[in-house]
Tab-separated table of C-alpha atoms in Angstrom:
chain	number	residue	atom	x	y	z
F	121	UNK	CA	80.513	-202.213	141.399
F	122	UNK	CA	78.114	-202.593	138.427
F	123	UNK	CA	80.996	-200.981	136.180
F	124	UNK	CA	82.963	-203.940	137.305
F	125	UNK	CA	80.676	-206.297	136.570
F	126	UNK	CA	79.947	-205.157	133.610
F	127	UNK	CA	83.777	-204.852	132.161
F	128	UNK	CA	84.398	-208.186	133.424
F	129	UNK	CA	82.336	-210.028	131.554
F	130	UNK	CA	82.950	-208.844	128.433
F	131	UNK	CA	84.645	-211.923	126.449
F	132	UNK	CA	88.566	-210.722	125.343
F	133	UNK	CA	87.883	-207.061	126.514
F	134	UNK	CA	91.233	-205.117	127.058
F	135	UNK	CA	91.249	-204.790	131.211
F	136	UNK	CA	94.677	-203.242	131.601
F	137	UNK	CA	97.255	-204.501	133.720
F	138	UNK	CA	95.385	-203.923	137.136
F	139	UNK	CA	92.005	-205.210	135.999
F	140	UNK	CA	92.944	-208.230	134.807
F	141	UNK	CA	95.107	-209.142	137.755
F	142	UNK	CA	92.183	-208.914	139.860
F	143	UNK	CA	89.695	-210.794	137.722
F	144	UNK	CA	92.204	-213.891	137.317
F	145	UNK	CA	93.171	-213.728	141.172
F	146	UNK	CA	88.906	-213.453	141.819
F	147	UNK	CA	87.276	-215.636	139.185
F	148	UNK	CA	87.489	-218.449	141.546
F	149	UNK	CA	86.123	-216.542	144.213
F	150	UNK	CA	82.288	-216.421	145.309
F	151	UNK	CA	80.388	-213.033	144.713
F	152	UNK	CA	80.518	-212.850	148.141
F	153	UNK	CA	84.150	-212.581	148.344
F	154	UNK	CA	84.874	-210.810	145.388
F	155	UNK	CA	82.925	-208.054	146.641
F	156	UNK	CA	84.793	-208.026	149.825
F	157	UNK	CA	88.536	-207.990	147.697
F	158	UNK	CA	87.152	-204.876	145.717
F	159	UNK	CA	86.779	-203.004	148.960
F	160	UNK	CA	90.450	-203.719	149.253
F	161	UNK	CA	91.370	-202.912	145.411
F	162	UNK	CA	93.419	-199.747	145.869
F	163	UNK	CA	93.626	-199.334	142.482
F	164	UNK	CA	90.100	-198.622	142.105
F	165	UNK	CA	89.496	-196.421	145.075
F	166	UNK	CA	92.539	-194.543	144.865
F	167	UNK	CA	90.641	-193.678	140.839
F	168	UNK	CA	87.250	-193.529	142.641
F	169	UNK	CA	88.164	-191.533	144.978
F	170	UNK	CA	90.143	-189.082	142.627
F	171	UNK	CA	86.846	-188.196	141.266
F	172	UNK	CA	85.150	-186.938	144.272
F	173	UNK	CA	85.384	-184.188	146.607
F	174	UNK	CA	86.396	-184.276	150.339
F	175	UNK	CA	82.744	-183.621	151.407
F	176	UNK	CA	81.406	-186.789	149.358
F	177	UNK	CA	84.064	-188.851	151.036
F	178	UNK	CA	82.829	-187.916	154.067
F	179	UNK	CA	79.384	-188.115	153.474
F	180	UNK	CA	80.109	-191.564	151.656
F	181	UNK	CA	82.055	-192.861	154.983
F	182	UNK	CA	78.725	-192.112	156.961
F	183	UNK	CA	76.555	-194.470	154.237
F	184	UNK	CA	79.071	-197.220	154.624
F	185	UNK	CA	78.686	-196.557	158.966
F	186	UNK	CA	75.377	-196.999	158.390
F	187	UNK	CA	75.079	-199.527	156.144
F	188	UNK	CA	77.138	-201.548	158.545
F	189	UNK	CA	75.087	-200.887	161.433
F	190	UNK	CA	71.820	-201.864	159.498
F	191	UNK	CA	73.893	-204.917	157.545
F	192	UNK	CA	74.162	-206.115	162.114
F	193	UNK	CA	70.563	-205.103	162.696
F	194	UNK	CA	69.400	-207.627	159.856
F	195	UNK	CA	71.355	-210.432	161.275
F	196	UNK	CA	69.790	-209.633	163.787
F	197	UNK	CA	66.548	-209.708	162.698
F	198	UNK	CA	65.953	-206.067	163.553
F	199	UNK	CA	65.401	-204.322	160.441
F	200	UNK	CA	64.626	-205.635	156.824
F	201	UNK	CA	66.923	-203.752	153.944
F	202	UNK	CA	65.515	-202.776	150.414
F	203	UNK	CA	66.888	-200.909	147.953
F	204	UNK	CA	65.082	-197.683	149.071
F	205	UNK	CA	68.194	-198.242	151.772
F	206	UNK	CA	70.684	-198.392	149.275
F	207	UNK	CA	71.295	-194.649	147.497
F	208	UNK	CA	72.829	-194.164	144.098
F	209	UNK	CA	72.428	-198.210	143.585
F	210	UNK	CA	73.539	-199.216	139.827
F	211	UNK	CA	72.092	-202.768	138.529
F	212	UNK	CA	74.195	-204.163	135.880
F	213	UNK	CA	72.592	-205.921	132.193
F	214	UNK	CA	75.087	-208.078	130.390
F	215	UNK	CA	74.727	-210.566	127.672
F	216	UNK	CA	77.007	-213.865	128.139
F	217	UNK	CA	76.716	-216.920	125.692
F	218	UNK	CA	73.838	-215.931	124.468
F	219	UNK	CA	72.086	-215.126	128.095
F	220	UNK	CA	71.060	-211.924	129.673
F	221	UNK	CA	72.257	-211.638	133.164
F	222	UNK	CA	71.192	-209.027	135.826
F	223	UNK	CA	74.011	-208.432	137.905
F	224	UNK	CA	72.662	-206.818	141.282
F	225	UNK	CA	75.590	-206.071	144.484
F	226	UNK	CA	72.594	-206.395	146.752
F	227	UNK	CA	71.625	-209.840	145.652
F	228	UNK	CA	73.831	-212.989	146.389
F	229	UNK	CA	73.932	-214.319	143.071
F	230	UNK	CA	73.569	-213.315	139.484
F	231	UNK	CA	70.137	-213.819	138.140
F	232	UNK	CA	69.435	-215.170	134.726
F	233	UNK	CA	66.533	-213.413	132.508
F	234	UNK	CA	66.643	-215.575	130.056
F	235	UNK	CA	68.213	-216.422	126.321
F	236	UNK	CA	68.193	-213.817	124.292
F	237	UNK	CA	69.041	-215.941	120.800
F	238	UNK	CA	69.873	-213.861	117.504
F	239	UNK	CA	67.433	-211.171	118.789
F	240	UNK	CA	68.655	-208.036	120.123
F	241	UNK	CA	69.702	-208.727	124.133
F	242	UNK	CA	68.396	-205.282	124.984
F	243	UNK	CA	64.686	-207.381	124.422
F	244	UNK	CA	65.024	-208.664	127.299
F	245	UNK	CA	66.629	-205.864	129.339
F	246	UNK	CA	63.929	-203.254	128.734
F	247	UNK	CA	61.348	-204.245	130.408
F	248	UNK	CA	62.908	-205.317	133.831
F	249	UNK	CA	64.427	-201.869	133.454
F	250	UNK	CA	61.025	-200.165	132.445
F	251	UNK	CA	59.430	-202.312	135.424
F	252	UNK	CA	61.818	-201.244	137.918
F	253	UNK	CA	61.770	-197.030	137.234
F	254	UNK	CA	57.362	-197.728	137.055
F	255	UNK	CA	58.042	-197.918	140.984
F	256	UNK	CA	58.163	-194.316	141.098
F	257	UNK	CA	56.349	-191.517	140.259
F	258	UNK	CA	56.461	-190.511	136.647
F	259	UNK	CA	57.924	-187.093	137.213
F	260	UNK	CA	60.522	-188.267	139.598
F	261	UNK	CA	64.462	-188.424	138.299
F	262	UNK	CA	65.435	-191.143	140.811
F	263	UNK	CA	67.027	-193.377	138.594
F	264	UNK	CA	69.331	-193.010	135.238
F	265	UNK	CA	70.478	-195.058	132.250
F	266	UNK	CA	74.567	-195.523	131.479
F	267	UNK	CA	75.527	-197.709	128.998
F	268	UNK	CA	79.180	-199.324	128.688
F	269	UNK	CA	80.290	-198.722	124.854
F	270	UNK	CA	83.760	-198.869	123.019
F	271	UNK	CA	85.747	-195.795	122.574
F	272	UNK	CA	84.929	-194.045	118.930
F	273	UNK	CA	88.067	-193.516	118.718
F	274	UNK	CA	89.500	-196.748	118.403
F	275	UNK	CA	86.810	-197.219	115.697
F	276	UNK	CA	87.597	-193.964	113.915
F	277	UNK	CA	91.545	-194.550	114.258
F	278	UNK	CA	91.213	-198.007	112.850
F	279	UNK	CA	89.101	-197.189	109.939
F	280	UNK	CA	91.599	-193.749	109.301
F	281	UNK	CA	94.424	-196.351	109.266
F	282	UNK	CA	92.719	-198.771	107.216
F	283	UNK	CA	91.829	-195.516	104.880
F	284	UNK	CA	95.953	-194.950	104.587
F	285	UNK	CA	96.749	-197.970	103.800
F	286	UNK	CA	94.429	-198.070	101.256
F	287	UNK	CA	95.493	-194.820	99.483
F	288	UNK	CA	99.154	-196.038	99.617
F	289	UNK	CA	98.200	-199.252	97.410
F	290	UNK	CA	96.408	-197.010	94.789
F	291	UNK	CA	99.445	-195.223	94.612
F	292	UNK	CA	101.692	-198.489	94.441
F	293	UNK	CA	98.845	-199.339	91.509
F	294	UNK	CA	98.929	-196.388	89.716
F	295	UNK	CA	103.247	-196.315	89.756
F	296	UNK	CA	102.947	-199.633	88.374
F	297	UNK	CA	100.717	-198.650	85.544
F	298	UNK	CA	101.699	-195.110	84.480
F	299	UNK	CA	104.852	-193.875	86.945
F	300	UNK	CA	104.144	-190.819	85.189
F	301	UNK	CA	100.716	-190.418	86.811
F	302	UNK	CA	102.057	-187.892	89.447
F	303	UNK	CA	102.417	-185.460	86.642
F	304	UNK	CA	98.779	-185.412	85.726
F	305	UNK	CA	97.794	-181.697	86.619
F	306	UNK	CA	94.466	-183.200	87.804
F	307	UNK	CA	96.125	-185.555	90.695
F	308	UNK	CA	99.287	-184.065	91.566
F	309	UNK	CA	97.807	-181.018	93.958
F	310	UNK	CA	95.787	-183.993	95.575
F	311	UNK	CA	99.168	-186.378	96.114
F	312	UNK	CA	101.156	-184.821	98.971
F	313	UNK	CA	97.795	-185.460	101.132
F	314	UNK	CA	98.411	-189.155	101.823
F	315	UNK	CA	101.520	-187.809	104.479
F	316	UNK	CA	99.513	-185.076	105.951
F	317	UNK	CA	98.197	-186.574	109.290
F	318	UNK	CA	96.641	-183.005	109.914
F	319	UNK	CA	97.975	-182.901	113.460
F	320	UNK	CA	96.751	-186.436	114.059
F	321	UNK	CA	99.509	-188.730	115.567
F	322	UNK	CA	99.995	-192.485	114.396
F	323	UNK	CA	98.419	-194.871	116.703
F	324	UNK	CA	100.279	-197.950	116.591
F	325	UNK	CA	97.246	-200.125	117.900
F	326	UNK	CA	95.485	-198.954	115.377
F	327	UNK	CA	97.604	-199.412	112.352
F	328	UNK	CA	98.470	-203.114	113.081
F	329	UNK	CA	94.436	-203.652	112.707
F	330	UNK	CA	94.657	-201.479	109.296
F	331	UNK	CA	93.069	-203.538	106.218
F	332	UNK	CA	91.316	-203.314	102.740
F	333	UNK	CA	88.221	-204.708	102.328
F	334	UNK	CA	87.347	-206.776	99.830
F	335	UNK	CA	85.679	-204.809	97.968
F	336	UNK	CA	88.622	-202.709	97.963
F	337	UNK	CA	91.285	-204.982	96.546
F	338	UNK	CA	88.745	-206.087	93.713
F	339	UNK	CA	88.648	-202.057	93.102
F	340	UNK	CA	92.559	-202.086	92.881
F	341	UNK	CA	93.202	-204.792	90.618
F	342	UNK	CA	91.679	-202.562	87.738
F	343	UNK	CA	93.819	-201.062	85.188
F	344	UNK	CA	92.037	-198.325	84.431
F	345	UNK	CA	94.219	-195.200	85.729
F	346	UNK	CA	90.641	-193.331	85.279
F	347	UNK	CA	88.828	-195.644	87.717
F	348	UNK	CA	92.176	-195.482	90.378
F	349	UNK	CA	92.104	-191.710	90.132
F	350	UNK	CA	88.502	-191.588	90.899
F	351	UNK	CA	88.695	-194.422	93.686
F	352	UNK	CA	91.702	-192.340	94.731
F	353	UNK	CA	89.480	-188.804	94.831
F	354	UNK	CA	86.614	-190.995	97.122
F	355	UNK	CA	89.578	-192.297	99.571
F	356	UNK	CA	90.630	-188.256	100.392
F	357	UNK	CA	87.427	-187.094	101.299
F	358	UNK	CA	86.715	-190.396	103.395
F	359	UNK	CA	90.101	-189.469	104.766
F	360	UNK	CA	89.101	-185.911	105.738
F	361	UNK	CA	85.848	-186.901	107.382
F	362	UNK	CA	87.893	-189.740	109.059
F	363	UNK	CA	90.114	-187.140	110.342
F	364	UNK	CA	87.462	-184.406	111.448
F	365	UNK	CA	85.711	-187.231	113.540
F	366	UNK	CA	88.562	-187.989	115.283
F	367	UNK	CA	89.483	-184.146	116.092
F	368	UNK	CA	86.046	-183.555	117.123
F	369	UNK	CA	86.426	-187.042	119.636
F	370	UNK	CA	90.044	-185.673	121.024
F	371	UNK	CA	88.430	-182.526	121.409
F	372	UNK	CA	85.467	-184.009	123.127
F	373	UNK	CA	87.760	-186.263	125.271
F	374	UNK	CA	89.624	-183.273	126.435
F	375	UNK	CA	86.654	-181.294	127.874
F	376	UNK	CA	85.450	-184.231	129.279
F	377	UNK	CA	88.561	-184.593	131.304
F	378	UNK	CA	88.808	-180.261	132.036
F	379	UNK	CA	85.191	-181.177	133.913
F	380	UNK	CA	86.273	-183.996	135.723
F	381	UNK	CA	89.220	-182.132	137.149
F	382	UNK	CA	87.078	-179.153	137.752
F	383	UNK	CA	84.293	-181.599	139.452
F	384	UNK	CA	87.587	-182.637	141.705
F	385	UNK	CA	88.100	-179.092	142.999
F	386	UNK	CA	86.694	-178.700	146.991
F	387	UNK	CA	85.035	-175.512	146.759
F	388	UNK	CA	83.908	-176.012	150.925
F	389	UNK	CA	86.426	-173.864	152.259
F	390	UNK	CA	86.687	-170.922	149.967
F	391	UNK	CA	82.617	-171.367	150.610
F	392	UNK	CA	83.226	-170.830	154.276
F	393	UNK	CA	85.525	-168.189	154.231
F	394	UNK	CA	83.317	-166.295	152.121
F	395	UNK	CA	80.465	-166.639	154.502
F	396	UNK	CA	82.332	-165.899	157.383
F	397	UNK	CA	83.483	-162.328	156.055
F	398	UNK	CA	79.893	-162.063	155.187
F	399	UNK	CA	78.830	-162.654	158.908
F	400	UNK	CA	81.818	-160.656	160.517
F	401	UNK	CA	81.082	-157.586	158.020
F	402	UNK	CA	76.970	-158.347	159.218
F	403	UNK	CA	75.645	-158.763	155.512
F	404	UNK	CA	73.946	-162.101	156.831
F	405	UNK	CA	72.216	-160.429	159.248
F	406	UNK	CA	71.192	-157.372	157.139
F	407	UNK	CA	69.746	-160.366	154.513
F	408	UNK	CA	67.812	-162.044	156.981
């Protein structure tokens, strides 16, 4: 729920197909309501739900009995609900036009903390978040902090592109001022390294958001072939870091995703079986 929130307020943020059906078929909708359509957005339980083992399902469906009975009891006037009630509850902090919103499933309506101006948003956020984990004791782990960033990747893919494109117009530069350039025993070992990719595939996305900065293209108007080789030298080892920052991200990705599959494995019934040959063979009984 609070990743939701989050993601959909986020001005001209990339939803995918599936998000941004539901937003535009919910934006109308009351919070109320919306809440009640994401119960019925298999799309996002059918992900949820991929993440979790068959015990936490279970022990997830006996929450949602309960909440239900207690949600009657209230109407009832029978029992009052807090947010001790409510376990692994996430509160969601967004800045929109220039406001800080707290975005809480257990409240009826967003609630405004203020305008945050050119200052940093988070200003604002802290201390309702420092406030609310001051309710419990200070060695208890009851609560945690997640924040909702872009992908490094994207960033790192963009500026790698951007780094490409850059090299290729020194080269275009320096054919246009000496053709014979690639001959120079100093540069030619370096000049096969603008094709090298080093295993790293072209990302479409990213190229069509490739550019040279400004202070780039006032670098390649010179016609100094010294101060183009040298530019030229700085552009392959930005490349190389650009390029080790992205393997380190794929590789990060990648274990990221071997732990969520592992985390998806139900380890209950080998558990059980285990026990049970421990019981029929009587180690259980010789341990207790």
């Amino acid at each position: 729920m609070a990743l939701l929130n989050i993601v959909n307020n986020i001005p001209d943020a990339n939803l995918g197909e599936h998000l941004q059906a539901f937003k535009d078929i919910t934006k109308d909708l009351s919070p109320a309501l919306r809440g009640d359509q994401i119960s019925n957005f298999t799309f996002v339980r059918n992900v949820h739900n991929s993440f979790a083992r068959k015990i936490e399902m279970l022990t997830t469906d006996l929450d949602l009995q309960q909440d239900f009975a207690n949600s009657k009891n209230k109407r009832k006037g029978k029992i009052a609900y807090s947010y001790d009630d409510a376990p692994f509850h996430f509160i969601a902090f967004v800045p929109v036009n220039e406001q800080v919103w707290q975005l809480d499933g257990l409240n009826g309506q967003p609630y405004n903390l203020g305008a945050h101006g050119p200052q940093d948003w988070l200003n604002l956020a802290v201390p309702v978040i420092k406030s609310r984990m001051q309710v419990y004791d200070q060695e208890s782990i009851q609560f945690a902090l997640l924040a909702v960033t872009p992908d490094p990747t994207t960033k790192i893919e963009q500026a790698l592109e951007s780094t490409f494109l850059t090299i290729q117009r020194v080269h275009e530069r320096l054919d246009l001022l000496d053709d014979t350039w690639k001959q120079h025993p100093l540069q030619y070992s370096h000049y096969n390294e603008l094709d090298v990719r080093n295993g790293i595939e072209e990302n479409p996305e990213a190229k069509k958001h490739a550019k040279i900065s400004p202070a780039d293209v006032e670098r390649l108007s010179t016609d100094s072939t010294e101060d183009l080789f040298a530019f030229r030298k700085e552009l392959l080892v930005s490349q190389a870091d650009l390029v080790k920052q992205l393997k380190d991200e794929i590789a990060s990705h990648a274990t990221d995703e071997a732990q969520a599959e592992g985390r998806q494995y139900d380890y209950n019934p080998a558990i059980k079986t285990w026990m049970t040959m421990l019981a029929e063979n009587g180690t259980l009984q010789e341990l207790s």
